[in-house]
Structures are given as C-alpha cells and as structure tokens.
Amino acid sequence: MKSLRVLLLEDSPTDAELVQACLDSGELACSLHRVETEEDYLTSLVSLRPDLILADYTLPGFDGMKALDIRNKRASGIPFIFVSGSLGEERAVATLVAGASDYILKDRMQRLPAAVARAMQDRREREEKARIAGELDAERKLMRALQDTARALIIMLDAQGHIVHLNPEAAHVLDQPRLGLLGSVFWTSCIASDHVKNMRHQVQMALKNPRLANQPWRARTRNSRTVMWSVSSLESGSSSRVVLCGIDITDQQAAEEKAYFLDNFDSITGLPNRHLFLHQITQRSAQGATKNLLAVILIGIPRFHDIRDSYGEDVMNQVMTVLVQRLRQSQEHSHLLGHIAENTFALAVELADDKELTEFVPALLEMLRKPVEFESNHFVLKAYGGTAIWLRDASDPLQLLQAAESALHSAENSQQGYAVYRSLISHEARQRLQLEGDLRRALQTGNELLLHYQPQVDIDNGEVIGLEALVRWQHPQWGLLLPDKFMHIAEVCGLMRELGQHVLRQACQQLLEWKEQGLTPPTVAVNVSASQFSSPDLLSQVQTALQEFGLDGSQLEIELTESATMKDPHSNIAIMTRLRQLHVTLSIDDFGTGYSNLSYLKRFPVDRLKLDQAFVREIPEDADDLAIARSIIAMARQLQLEIIAEGVENVEQMRLLAAAGCRHVQGYYFSPPVPASACRHFLEHPFPVPDLGLAPPVRSAMS
Ligand code: C2E
Ligand code: CA
Ligand code: CA
C-alpha cells in the first residue's frame, strides 16, 4: 500500500517522534514531514501535496487555527487533525466547527491511528460523492443538449396526460410556444381531434405491453404535420410518466407521395402513365374479360408539339384537358384510361365482338378530331388509333401494349387513321428492329458499308468531271442494299451522323488511294442529309477527314438537298460559308423538287445546281418537264451557277439538255454507280460521246 504523505506542524522534535511512533504502531504506512513556521507550511502544502495534515494547536511563531484556515482556503480536501496538549472543551468544539476532522490530545495519542484512518475514509467517501455528482451533472447537461438539438420531439406526460416536459423541437414542430404547452393536456393541445381516440388507445396498448413500445405510429398534430411517435413509460418514485418520442415525417411523406405520383402518373393530365397503365392492364387481364374482348386502344395525337411551339405550354395543356374530357366520355366502355407518352393516350376497353370494336374506335377518333375552340383559337387535331386484343394478339400485357403501339404506328400511315394489330405488322416491325440492330453493328465494324461512284461527264469531250459517292450496305443476309432500304432507319434511329462521317472518311480515303495509284481523280461529291447538315459537328467532321487523308477541300464536293437548305436559310448560309472557306464545292441536289426561295438562292454561296431526275425522266415525251428543265437551266446560268442534269439515260435526253445549255450530265447512259475498282477505266479514258448535232461549245479550252 502507498504510504501516506503526512505534513506535521510541530515545534517539538520529541513530540514529532511520538507521533511517528504512534502512527507506526497503528500499522499505517506514513512518511512524516515536519514544519514549524508558516512559510514552510505554505511551501510544503504545494510541494509535498500531503494526504493528511497533523497540527499542534500552539506554536511559537505560528498558530494551529491559522494553519486550519489556510488549509480551508487552499486545500480543502486534505483532512486536518489537531494533535495538541490540553485544549479545553470550548476550543475543541471550535476546531471542529472550523473544519478540522478531529482532535487528539497528546496524552491520549493512542487514538491517533484510528482518527487518521477515519479521516482518510471520510475523504475517500467525499471524493467519490463529488465524482458521482459531477458525472450526473455532466450526463444531465448532455441529455439536455441532446434534447435541445435532436431533430426528435420529446414530450413527457403525467398520468393525467398533462405535458410536464417538452424539448424545443417539439414546440417548434407543434408550432406553439413552449410555455403555453407546458401543463396543457397533450391530447387536446397537440393532436388532431380525429386522431386522439386512436392515439390514446395506442399509448395505452404500448404502455401495457412494453414490447409494443418501440412500434412507431403516425399521428397528425393540430397544424397538420405528420409525426411518427413511439412511447415508453417512466416510473419515478410514486409518480409515473409517459415519454413520447416523435419524428416529423411530413416532408419525407410529401416527397414519397410526389415520387409515387411522378413514377405512376402523367404530370400534365394526371392520368396513369405507361408504367401504371401497364400494371393496370396486367391486373385487368388476369381477371379475364367479362365480355368477349379486352382491347387496348392507343390514340396518337401528333400535333401537341406544334401547339406548344406556337402557342405555349398553357394553351397546349388546355387543349389536352379538353381531349381528356372527351376520352373520359367514352368511359362507359372503358375501364382504364392512361396517358402513356407525350402524344399517346391509352384505353383498355371491354367489347362484345370485333364489330363493336370497329364501330367504337372510329367514333372515338371522330369525336377527338372535332375542333377544340379555345380563346378565339380553333384547333383541329389529327388523331390516330391502334388496337390490339388480349390473348388474340398477345399473351402477356407488355406484348399487348407493344402490339397496340405497332398498330398505332401503321395507323399513322394509313388512310383512315386507324389500324388493328396484325402479326404481319409485327413481322415488318421485327424486320425493322433487326435492321436497326444490324446497322448499328455495321457502323461499328465499318466493313459492310461501302461506296459506289457514279461519274459526272462533260458531254463536249466525254471527260469525267466529278464522281458522286453513293452509299451501299453489303448486308450479310440480304445482300447489297440500296440507300432506300436503310437510310430512313439511320435517320429515325439517330445514326445519320455516324453514317455520314463514315461516308466522308471512306470517300477521302478512296481519293487518296486513287492518287497513290497515279490517277488524277476529279472532285468526289458526298451527299449530306438535312439532319447531318444542321448538326454542329459537320464542319469539324469535314476538316478532320480532309486532314486525316492529306487532302485539300477543293477535292471534295458536298451535295445538300434543296429542302434541307431552305429549312433554316440564315444559319445554313453561315455553315455554307465556312465550308467554302475550306475550298469545298457546294451543290444543291434534287433541284426543282423543293420550293426554293430565289432571293435566298442568290445569296447561298453554292457552286452548282443538280437538276432533279424527275424533270429528265420523261424527256422528251413530257413537254412540261422539258419546259421546266429549260427554265431551271436558264436560271442557273443567270445566277452564274453551274448546272448538271441527273438521271440521263438516253441520247435524246442528252441532246435536248445540251441544246438548253446544260453540258454536264450524270446518269445510266454513261454509267450506273460502280465500285471504286471499276472507276479506273473511265478515270484514265474519257467516255465516247455520241454526235448530238450541236454547235461547238461556246466555252474555250475544249479540245
Ligand atoms: P441522289 O443523291 O439523288 O442520288 C442519285 C440517285 O439516282 C442514286 O440512287 C443513283 O443510283 C440514281 N441514279 C443515277 N443515275 C440514274 C439514272 O440514269 N436513272 C435512274 N433511274 N436513277 C439513277 P441511290 O444510289 O439509290 O441513292 C438514292 C439516294 O440516297 C440518293 O439520291 C441520296 O439522296 C441518298 N444517298 C445515297 N448515298 C448517300 C449518302 O452517303 N449520304 C446521304 N445523306 N444520302 C445518300
Ligand atoms: Ca446526290
Ligand atoms: Ca439527286
């Protein structure tokens, strides 16, 4: 055991020895440090940090009571015992009152060990109490801090339901002053009246069965917040308390509700969306039709876009509301109504037979097509209908919906605007889907898509002045496909950009190869679709392709269709100008089929027009076509644009066109589009030109 450090205030060394002997006899391990003066006493208090002070009452230069006073002020925890000659009753009491633990008369010194032991024991107990009190205090502070800052509501009730305690969050959520709530009856001041009965019952249950205590339940407060509560009981002495702990879940609940809404309903019409509609027809089809047919009818209204673009969102929503009202009117037959895509509504309808179906849908479409009158506006909407029938067309609800979607798709292209699903359609659709997948793959590998080249010939000397690159697809299953079989798919599936880039690169690569073979190829013309032309990266695609194969822009020509250039003439002029800065030749393809605005045509920085085949085909039989061809040629010359005629198949066409002033032609007469390898011959040798009986060309430098 550690020995006690004892500070002894004693002027007599003999008495000190006596004290030491006495302590030793009590088997208390002590180390004694004797001081006589106030100064030594003060220093030892600090340096020795004694466990115990023993002091004589009277000392020559100091005084025991004063020493006690110092201890009280500086080291109140250290037990202090007087060891003194006779003290007298009164003084002895005074020492105890002043804070001494005990006093021992020098002639009764044998009491000392027991007194020391008790004083030390007292000290330990005092310290333990202080420690516990400190811990309790800290815990209380922590609890208070937790209650004050926690985002939980804490409310304590007495047995009669009065609020005896609540934390700031509770007052905040209940939106009432804390002091006003204290003492009020919880059920009336905090809980919405229609929840009180239920909640009291829940509290009773929870208190009776503590295992239920942790099961939360919802209750509304008077200011309609939703709080999730749990309850527990607290017995303290004779009084019992109920502690309610709650979390405000109003916002979370609203968010959940909103998410549910967004997941399942169309945000404009509030009708079930595709997801929910599909779920509903799943349930409906599981129940089986009570009548003979359960049909899913999709209604496509394609013009919503236009209305929004021209009149704004509000007007579009109003028009939609009218249509939804009309659709609802048809609900005597219909169990379900949904809004499954921006332009598509869906109905699930029970009908007796096909006859009823063929009457129902056209009547519905007619009703939807009636003009919508709205704020002096008059909207006439197109409406298409596509139908598929449960079990006849599909045996699972998703397939049923897809079948109806496929029917709707063909309805858009049909005359009556209405189609019933036929497996044939699905066959076509499947084929289209397969082609789409194949095209994606072909674009990735790049080796099934190839270019054929058709020469453009100067009829004065048979020289090839240009080559038009035309894309082909060597399909592993279907053989060589022409653009009309896959261009549309590329366009609707957003693959045009990639396809265009592929064609550009391949044309440039071919030019380089011909040059490397020692040939002098003329300009190669590449077709650019409207979507490609308006895409922001056309320019960089052209630049990159030229750079990659070390070509100059003058070796490339870009053909734009007339309709594409007229779509947005202003920004097109800008793109054309940039292409011209790269020395690329620009021509307008299929000229004469669009509706060119001549004032723009004058401003377009293009080099030539390509007279469309439509005006060439019927020459010489069709006098009108010839007249149009002649005036287009004359106009091109006036605008100082080059002109080339497409689709020239015979000598007579060539003669009449040439006579009208068009000396450049492209067509089967000279050559159909051929693979690159077949071009070598006409790149080296001009075509023989038939005698057209024309006056020699006006132009110079012709041999
Ligand atoms: P286009 O640009 O008007 O191309 C001329 C089309 O007429 C080619 O059809 C060509 O084979 C055909 N043709 C040429 N001479 C004659 C003739 O004397 N008589 C008849 N009846 N036809 C002739 P093709 O190759 O089937 O291309 C069709 C269209 O596909 C092209 O019309 C063009 O608009 C588009 N196209 C072809 N390749 C590409 C391409 O790489 N990119 C883009 N965006 N479109 C392309
Ligand atoms: Ca063309
Ligand atoms: Ca053309």
Short mmCIF file of C-alpha atoms in Angstrom, two decimals, residues 6-404:
data_model
loop_
_atom_site.label_atom_id
_atom_site.label_comp_id
_atom_site.label_asym_id
_atom_site.label_seq_id
_atom_site.Cartn_x
_atom_site.Cartn_y
_atom_site.Cartn_z
CA VAL A 6 1.75 13.49 6.31
CA LEU A 7 2.52 17.15 6.92
CA LEU A 8 3.19 17.65 10.63
CA LEU A 9 3.08 21.14 12.10
CA GLU A 10 5.03 20.73 15.35
CA ASP A 11 7.79 22.73 17.05
CA SER A 12 8.91 19.91 19.34
CA PRO A 13 11.03 17.17 17.67
CA THR A 14 10.26 14.87 20.59
CA ASP A 15 6.54 15.21 20.08
CA ALA A 16 7.13 14.60 16.42
CA GLU A 17 8.87 11.35 17.18
CA LEU A 18 5.98 10.43 19.43
CA VAL A 19 3.54 11.00 16.61
CA GLN A 20 5.65 8.91 14.26
CA ALA A 21 5.85 6.07 16.75
CA CYS A 22 2.15 6.19 17.32
CA LEU A 23 1.32 6.10 13.63
CA ASP A 24 3.75 3.22 13.10
CA SER A 25 2.04 1.27 15.87
CA GLY A 26 -1.26 1.62 14.05
CA GLU A 27 0.30 -0.06 11.03
CA LEU A 28 -0.36 2.97 8.92
CA ALA A 29 2.45 3.44 6.42
CA CYS A 30 3.23 7.11 6.75
CA SER A 31 6.03 9.41 5.80
CA LEU A 32 6.18 12.38 8.09
CA HIS A 33 7.33 15.85 7.08
CA ARG A 34 7.65 18.25 9.97
CA VAL A 35 7.45 22.03 9.66
CA GLU A 36 7.39 24.78 12.31
CA THR A 37 6.89 28.05 10.52
CA GLU A 38 4.05 29.45 8.42
CA GLU A 39 6.39 29.86 5.48
CA ASP A 40 7.49 26.19 5.49
CA TYR A 41 3.87 25.13 5.99
CA LEU A 42 2.77 27.06 2.90
CA THR A 43 5.58 25.72 0.68
CA SER A 44 5.05 22.13 1.82
CA LEU A 45 1.33 22.33 1.09
CA VAL A 46 2.28 22.91 -2.54
CA SER A 47 5.46 20.84 -2.90
CA LEU A 48 4.53 17.85 -0.76
CA ARG A 49 0.84 17.69 -1.70
CA PRO A 50 0.12 15.91 1.59
CA ASP A 51 -2.62 13.36 2.13
CA LEU A 52 -3.08 14.47 5.70
CA ILE A 53 -2.22 17.41 7.98
CA LEU A 54 -1.50 16.94 11.67
CA ALA A 55 -1.04 20.17 13.61
CA ASP A 56 -0.18 21.31 17.11
CA TYR A 57 -2.55 23.92 18.42
CA THR A 58 0.04 26.33 19.79
CA LEU A 59 3.40 27.01 18.15
CA PRO A 60 5.97 29.68 18.96
CA GLY A 61 5.80 31.61 15.68
CA PHE A 62 2.61 30.22 14.19
CA ASP A 63 -0.82 29.07 15.21
CA GLY A 64 -2.83 25.85 14.56
CA MET A 65 -6.14 27.65 13.88
CA LYS A 66 -4.42 29.83 11.31
CA ALA A 67 -2.96 26.73 9.66
CA LEU A 68 -6.50 25.25 9.52
CA ASP A 69 -7.76 28.45 7.95
CA ILE A 70 -5.05 28.25 5.26
CA ARG A 71 -5.96 24.65 4.53
CA ASN A 72 -9.65 25.64 4.21
CA LYS A 73 -8.74 28.23 1.65
CA ARG A 74 -6.12 26.39 -0.37
CA ALA A 75 -6.55 22.66 0.02
CA SER A 76 -9.95 22.00 1.47
CA GLY A 77 -9.91 18.31 0.55
CA ILE A 78 -7.00 17.40 2.85
CA PRO A 79 -8.07 16.04 6.25
CA PHE A 80 -6.77 18.15 9.14
CA ILE A 81 -6.33 16.74 12.68
CA PHE A 82 -5.18 18.65 15.72
CA VAL A 83 -2.62 16.89 17.92
CA SER A 84 -2.26 19.06 20.97
CA GLY A 85 -1.80 19.37 24.68
CA SER A 86 -4.95 20.14 26.71
CA LEU A 87 -7.38 22.15 24.62
CA GLY A 88 -10.42 22.64 26.68
CA GLU A 89 -13.95 21.74 25.62
CA GLU A 90 -14.80 25.05 24.01
CA ARG A 91 -11.73 25.29 21.85
CA ALA A 92 -12.03 21.68 20.83
CA VAL A 93 -15.55 22.30 19.52
CA ALA A 94 -14.31 25.46 17.76
CA THR A 95 -11.69 23.42 15.88
CA LEU A 96 -14.36 21.02 14.61
CA VAL A 97 -16.64 23.88 13.63
CA ALA A 98 -13.73 25.48 11.76
CA GLY A 99 -13.38 22.30 9.70
CA ALA A 100 -10.91 20.04 11.46
CA SER A 101 -11.60 16.33 11.07
CA ASP A 102 -10.74 15.54 14.65
CA TYR A 103 -8.54 16.49 17.59
CA ILE A 104 -6.21 14.24 19.63
CA LEU A 105 -4.77 15.14 23.00
CA LYS A 106 -1.10 14.36 23.31
CA ASP A 107 -1.71 12.31 26.41
CA ARG A 108 -4.32 10.21 24.51
CA MET A 109 -2.09 9.68 21.48
CA GLN A 110 -3.09 6.01 21.02
CA ARG A 111 -6.34 7.29 19.46
CA LEU A 112 -4.38 8.82 16.61
CA PRO A 113 -4.23 5.85 14.16
CA ALA A 114 -7.98 5.30 14.35
CA ALA A 115 -8.64 9.02 13.88
CA VAL A 116 -6.35 9.13 10.87
CA ALA A 117 -7.97 6.04 9.35
CA ARG A 118 -11.45 7.55 9.77
CA ALA A 119 -10.39 10.93 8.37
CA MET A 120 -8.92 9.20 5.32
CA GLN A 121 -12.06 7.12 4.88
CA ASP A 122 -14.21 10.28 5.09
CA ARG A 123 -12.05 11.87 2.47
CA ARG A 124 -12.43 8.93 0.07
CA GLU A 125 -16.19 8.93 0.51
CA ARG A 126 -16.37 12.68 -0.06
CA GLU A 127 -14.34 12.39 -3.23
CA GLU A 128 -16.47 9.52 -4.54
CA LYS A 129 -19.64 11.51 -3.90
CA ALA A 130 -18.20 14.51 -5.72
CA ARG A 131 -17.21 12.32 -8.63
CA ILE A 132 -20.68 10.81 -8.91
CA ALA A 133 -22.30 14.22 -8.60
CA GLY A 134 -20.01 15.51 -11.35
CA GLU A 135 -20.85 12.62 -13.63
CA LEU A 136 -24.56 13.03 -13.02
CA ASP A 137 -24.29 16.69 -13.76
CA ALA A 138 -22.40 16.05 -16.99
CA GLU A 139 -24.96 13.47 -18.04
CA ARG A 140 -27.81 15.84 -17.27
CA LYS A 141 -26.14 18.51 -19.39
CA LEU A 142 -25.60 16.03 -22.22
CA MET A 143 -29.21 14.88 -22.10
CA ARG A 144 -30.41 18.45 -22.14
CA ALA A 145 -28.15 19.25 -25.07
CA LEU A 146 -29.36 16.17 -26.92
CA GLN A 147 -32.97 17.04 -26.30
CA ASP A 148 -32.44 20.60 -27.36
CA THR A 149 -30.61 19.83 -30.54
CA ALA A 150 -32.07 16.49 -31.61
CA ARG A 151 -34.46 16.64 -34.55
CA ALA A 152 -36.77 14.49 -32.47
CA LEU A 153 -39.78 15.64 -30.48
CA ILE A 154 -39.61 14.66 -26.82
CA ILE A 155 -42.67 15.12 -24.65
CA MET A 156 -43.25 13.87 -21.13
CA LEU A 157 -46.78 13.47 -19.75
CA ASP A 158 -48.06 12.83 -16.26
CA ALA A 159 -50.64 10.15 -15.55
CA GLN A 160 -53.45 12.56 -16.42
CA GLY A 161 -51.94 13.44 -19.79
CA HIS A 162 -50.59 16.87 -18.87
CA ILE A 163 -47.38 17.91 -20.53
CA VAL A 164 -44.71 18.14 -17.84
CA HIS A 165 -41.75 18.47 -20.15
CA LEU A 166 -41.10 19.10 -23.84
CA ASN A 167 -38.00 19.90 -25.83
CA PRO A 168 -37.61 22.89 -28.18
CA GLU A 169 -38.04 20.72 -31.29
CA ALA A 170 -41.44 19.59 -30.01
CA ALA A 171 -42.55 23.20 -29.53
CA HIS A 172 -41.16 24.03 -32.96
CA VAL A 173 -42.94 21.22 -34.81
CA LEU A 174 -46.19 21.77 -32.92
CA ASP A 175 -45.81 25.46 -33.72
CA GLN A 176 -46.86 26.58 -30.25
CA PRO A 177 -44.94 28.41 -27.50
CA ARG A 178 -43.21 26.02 -25.17
CA LEU A 179 -44.50 27.67 -22.01
CA GLY A 180 -48.06 27.59 -23.33
CA LEU A 181 -47.81 23.86 -23.91
CA LEU A 182 -46.34 23.03 -20.51
CA GLY A 183 -49.18 21.95 -18.22
CA SER A 184 -51.74 21.66 -21.06
CA VAL A 185 -53.43 18.37 -21.86
CA PHE A 186 -51.46 16.72 -24.62
CA TRP A 187 -54.43 15.16 -26.42
CA THR A 188 -56.24 18.44 -26.86
CA SER A 189 -53.31 20.77 -27.44
CA CYS A 190 -51.21 18.67 -29.78
CA ILE A 191 -53.17 16.01 -31.63
CA ALA A 192 -55.69 16.50 -34.43
CA SER A 193 -59.10 15.67 -32.98
CA ASP A 194 -59.75 12.78 -35.37
CA HIS A 195 -56.56 11.09 -34.23
CA VAL A 196 -56.98 11.47 -30.48
CA LYS A 197 -59.03 8.35 -29.89
CA ASN A 198 -56.73 6.19 -31.90
CA MET A 199 -53.60 7.63 -30.37
CA ARG A 200 -54.83 7.25 -26.77
CA HIS A 201 -55.57 3.67 -27.49
CA GLN A 202 -52.13 3.18 -28.97
CA VAL A 203 -50.48 4.77 -25.92
CA GLN A 204 -52.48 2.53 -23.59
CA MET A 205 -51.51 -0.51 -25.59
CA ALA A 206 -47.89 0.49 -25.76
CA LEU A 207 -47.74 1.06 -22.03
CA LYS A 208 -49.43 -2.20 -21.21
CA ASN A 209 -47.15 -4.13 -23.45
CA PRO A 210 -43.64 -2.73 -23.41
CA ARG A 211 -42.73 -4.84 -26.40
CA LEU A 212 -45.07 -2.68 -28.44
CA ALA A 213 -43.43 0.42 -27.13
CA ASN A 214 -40.96 0.54 -29.94
CA GLN A 215 -43.56 0.20 -32.64
CA PRO A 216 -43.99 3.69 -34.04
CA TRP A 217 -47.27 5.01 -35.39
CA ARG A 218 -48.32 8.13 -37.19
CA ALA A 219 -50.40 10.92 -35.82
CA ARG A 220 -51.26 14.34 -37.10
CA THR A 221 -50.63 17.38 -34.98
CA ARG A 222 -53.08 20.26 -34.86
CA ASN A 223 -51.14 22.13 -37.54
CA SER A 224 -51.35 19.02 -39.75
CA ARG A 225 -47.75 17.90 -39.52
CA THR A 226 -47.43 14.14 -39.55
CA VAL A 227 -45.34 12.80 -36.71
CA MET A 228 -44.19 9.26 -36.21
CA TRP A 229 -44.45 8.51 -32.47
CA SER A 230 -43.15 5.91 -30.11
CA VAL A 231 -43.95 5.70 -26.44
CA SER A 232 -42.40 4.43 -23.24
CA SER A 233 -43.20 4.75 -19.56
CA LEU A 234 -41.01 6.08 -16.82
CA GLU A 235 -41.61 5.24 -13.14
CA SER A 236 -40.01 7.73 -10.81
CA GLY A 237 -40.86 7.21 -7.15
CA SER A 238 -44.61 7.21 -6.74
CA SER A 239 -45.34 9.16 -9.92
CA SER A 240 -45.49 7.58 -13.33
CA ARG A 241 -44.66 9.40 -16.52
CA VAL A 242 -45.23 8.70 -20.21
CA VAL A 243 -42.46 9.67 -22.58
CA LEU A 244 -43.38 10.26 -26.21
CA CYS A 245 -40.67 10.43 -28.75
CA GLY A 246 -41.54 11.60 -32.24
CA ILE A 247 -40.07 12.45 -35.65
CA ASP A 248 -41.68 14.90 -38.02
CA ILE A 249 -42.07 12.97 -41.30
CA THR A 250 -44.32 15.44 -43.14
CA ASP A 251 -41.72 16.49 -45.72
CA GLN A 252 -40.49 12.99 -46.26
CA GLN A 253 -44.05 11.77 -46.69
CA ALA A 254 -44.78 14.54 -49.20
CA ALA A 255 -41.63 13.64 -51.11
CA GLU A 256 -42.64 9.99 -51.12
CA GLU A 257 -46.08 10.89 -52.37
CA LYS A 258 -44.60 13.09 -55.06
CA ALA A 259 -42.16 10.41 -56.15
CA TYR A 260 -45.02 7.94 -56.29
CA PHE A 261 -47.01 10.38 -58.40
CA LEU A 262 -44.15 11.01 -60.78
CA ASP A 263 -43.48 7.32 -61.13
CA ASN A 264 -47.04 6.48 -61.93
CA PHE A 265 -48.90 9.43 -63.43
CA ASP A 266 -48.52 11.86 -66.25
CA SER A 267 -47.70 15.22 -64.73
CA ILE A 268 -49.92 17.24 -67.08
CA THR A 269 -53.11 15.23 -67.27
CA GLY A 270 -52.76 13.31 -64.01
CA LEU A 271 -53.70 10.12 -65.86
CA PRO A 272 -51.84 6.86 -65.22
CA ASN A 273 -48.58 6.80 -67.17
CA ARG A 274 -47.26 3.90 -69.21
CA HIS A 275 -45.86 2.17 -66.14
CA LEU A 276 -49.09 2.30 -64.15
CA PHE A 277 -51.29 1.62 -67.18
CA LEU A 278 -49.28 -1.50 -67.89
CA HIS A 279 -49.70 -2.55 -64.28
CA GLN A 280 -53.43 -1.93 -64.50
CA ILE A 281 -53.90 -3.94 -67.67
CA THR A 282 -51.85 -6.70 -66.10
CA GLN A 283 -54.35 -6.89 -63.27
CA ARG A 284 -57.26 -6.46 -65.62
CA SER A 285 -56.14 -9.23 -67.95
CA ALA A 286 -55.55 -11.54 -65.01
CA GLN A 287 -59.21 -11.17 -64.09
CA GLY A 288 -60.25 -12.16 -67.64
CA ALA A 289 -62.70 -10.22 -69.75
CA THR A 290 -66.33 -10.36 -68.71
CA LYS A 291 -67.29 -9.57 -72.26
CA ASN A 292 -65.63 -11.31 -75.18
CA LEU A 293 -62.83 -8.92 -75.99
CA LEU A 294 -60.44 -6.92 -73.90
CA ALA A 295 -58.90 -4.41 -76.26
CA VAL A 296 -56.11 -1.95 -75.70
CA ILE A 297 -56.62 1.09 -77.89
CA LEU A 298 -53.89 3.64 -78.29
CA ILE A 299 -54.74 7.10 -79.50
CA GLY A 300 -51.98 9.18 -81.08
CA ILE A 301 -52.43 12.94 -81.25
CA PRO A 302 -49.38 14.14 -83.14
CA ARG A 303 -49.82 17.90 -83.05
CA PHE A 304 -49.31 18.72 -79.36
CA HIS A 305 -45.75 19.72 -80.14
CA ASP A 306 -46.82 22.26 -82.71
CA ILE A 307 -49.37 23.77 -80.36
CA ARG A 308 -46.79 24.14 -77.66
CA ASP A 309 -44.25 25.62 -80.01
CA SER A 310 -46.70 28.13 -81.49
CA TYR A 311 -49.00 28.96 -78.57
CA GLY A 312 -47.09 27.97 -75.47
CA GLU A 313 -47.38 25.37 -72.76
CA ASP A 314 -50.59 26.72 -71.19
CA VAL A 315 -52.60 26.54 -74.36
CA MET A 316 -51.30 23.06 -75.05
CA ASN A 317 -52.38 21.97 -71.57
CA GLN A 318 -55.85 23.45 -72.06
CA VAL A 319 -56.28 21.65 -75.35
CA MET A 320 -55.10 18.47 -73.71
CA THR A 321 -57.65 18.90 -70.94
CA VAL A 322 -60.45 19.11 -73.49
CA LEU A 323 -59.23 15.93 -75.16
CA VAL A 324 -59.00 14.13 -71.84
CA GLN A 325 -62.60 15.15 -71.11
CA ARG A 326 -63.66 13.70 -74.44
CA LEU A 327 -61.77 10.49 -73.74
CA ARG A 328 -63.44 10.22 -70.38
CA GLN A 329 -66.83 10.47 -72.04
CA SER A 330 -66.05 7.24 -73.78
CA GLN A 331 -65.57 5.56 -70.45
CA GLU A 332 -68.88 3.74 -70.40
CA HIS A 333 -66.98 1.02 -72.24
CA SER A 334 -63.60 1.67 -70.86
CA HIS A 335 -62.24 0.51 -67.61
CA LEU A 336 -58.92 2.20 -67.85
CA LEU A 337 -57.55 5.36 -69.30
CA GLY A 338 -53.88 6.29 -69.39
CA HIS A 339 -51.53 8.88 -70.86
CA ILE A 340 -48.61 6.72 -71.84
CA ALA A 341 -46.42 9.08 -73.87
CA GLU A 342 -46.46 12.76 -74.66
CA ASN A 343 -48.66 12.26 -77.72
CA THR A 344 -50.29 8.97 -76.84
CA PHE A 345 -53.33 8.09 -74.74
CA ALA A 346 -54.35 4.54 -73.94
CA LEU A 347 -57.67 2.91 -73.22
CA ALA A 348 -58.45 -0.59 -72.08
CA VAL A 349 -61.95 -1.42 -73.23
CA GLU A 350 -64.24 -4.41 -72.98
CA LEU A 351 -66.30 -5.10 -76.07
CA ALA A 352 -68.66 -7.80 -77.24
CA ASP A 353 -67.07 -8.51 -80.60
CA ASP A 354 -64.99 -7.18 -83.47
CA LYS A 355 -67.98 -5.38 -84.91
CA GLU A 356 -68.34 -3.34 -81.77
CA LEU A 357 -64.63 -2.59 -81.90
CA THR A 358 -64.74 -1.39 -85.49
CA GLU A 359 -67.56 0.97 -84.57
CA PHE A 360 -66.15 2.15 -81.29
CA VAL A 361 -62.71 3.29 -82.42
CA PRO A 362 -63.71 5.35 -85.49
CA ALA A 363 -66.45 7.03 -83.45
CA LEU A 364 -63.95 7.86 -80.74
CA LEU A 365 -61.47 9.25 -83.28
CA GLU A 366 -64.19 11.33 -84.89
CA MET A 367 -65.07 12.82 -81.53
CA LEU A 368 -61.42 13.65 -80.83
CA ARG A 369 -60.96 15.24 -84.23
CA LYS A 370 -63.76 17.73 -83.66
CA PRO A 371 -62.31 21.23 -83.42
CA VAL A 372 -61.27 22.44 -80.00
CA GLU A 373 -62.48 26.02 -79.59
CA PHE A 374 -60.45 27.92 -77.11
CA GLU A 375 -59.99 31.66 -76.52
CA SER A 376 -60.92 32.51 -80.10
CA ASN A 377 -58.50 29.86 -81.30
CA HIS A 378 -59.69 26.93 -83.27
CA PHE A 379 -57.60 23.78 -83.16
CA VAL A 380 -58.23 20.83 -85.40
CA LEU A 381 -56.18 17.88 -84.30
CA LYS A 382 -55.29 14.73 -86.08
CA ALA A 383 -55.97 11.55 -84.15
CA TYR A 384 -54.88 8.02 -84.93
CA GLY A 385 -55.94 4.79 -83.31
CA GLY A 386 -54.16 1.45 -82.99
CA THR A 387 -55.76 -1.56 -81.36
CA ALA A 388 -54.59 -4.91 -80.05
CA ILE A 389 -56.69 -7.59 -78.40
CA TRP A 390 -55.87 -9.59 -75.31
CA LEU A 391 -54.94 -13.20 -75.98
CA ARG A 392 -55.63 -12.93 -79.68
CA ASP A 393 -52.66 -10.66 -80.36
CA ALA A 394 -50.55 -11.20 -77.29
CA SER A 395 -50.48 -13.36 -74.22
CA ASP A 396 -48.63 -11.02 -71.95
CA PRO A 397 -49.63 -7.43 -71.11
CA LEU A 398 -46.35 -5.87 -72.23
CA GLN A 399 -46.62 -7.59 -75.61
CA LEU A 400 -50.22 -6.43 -75.80
CA LEU A 401 -49.18 -2.83 -75.29
CA GLN A 402 -46.36 -3.21 -77.81
CA ALA A 403 -48.74 -4.75 -80.32
CA ALA A 404 -51.08 -1.76 -79.89
#
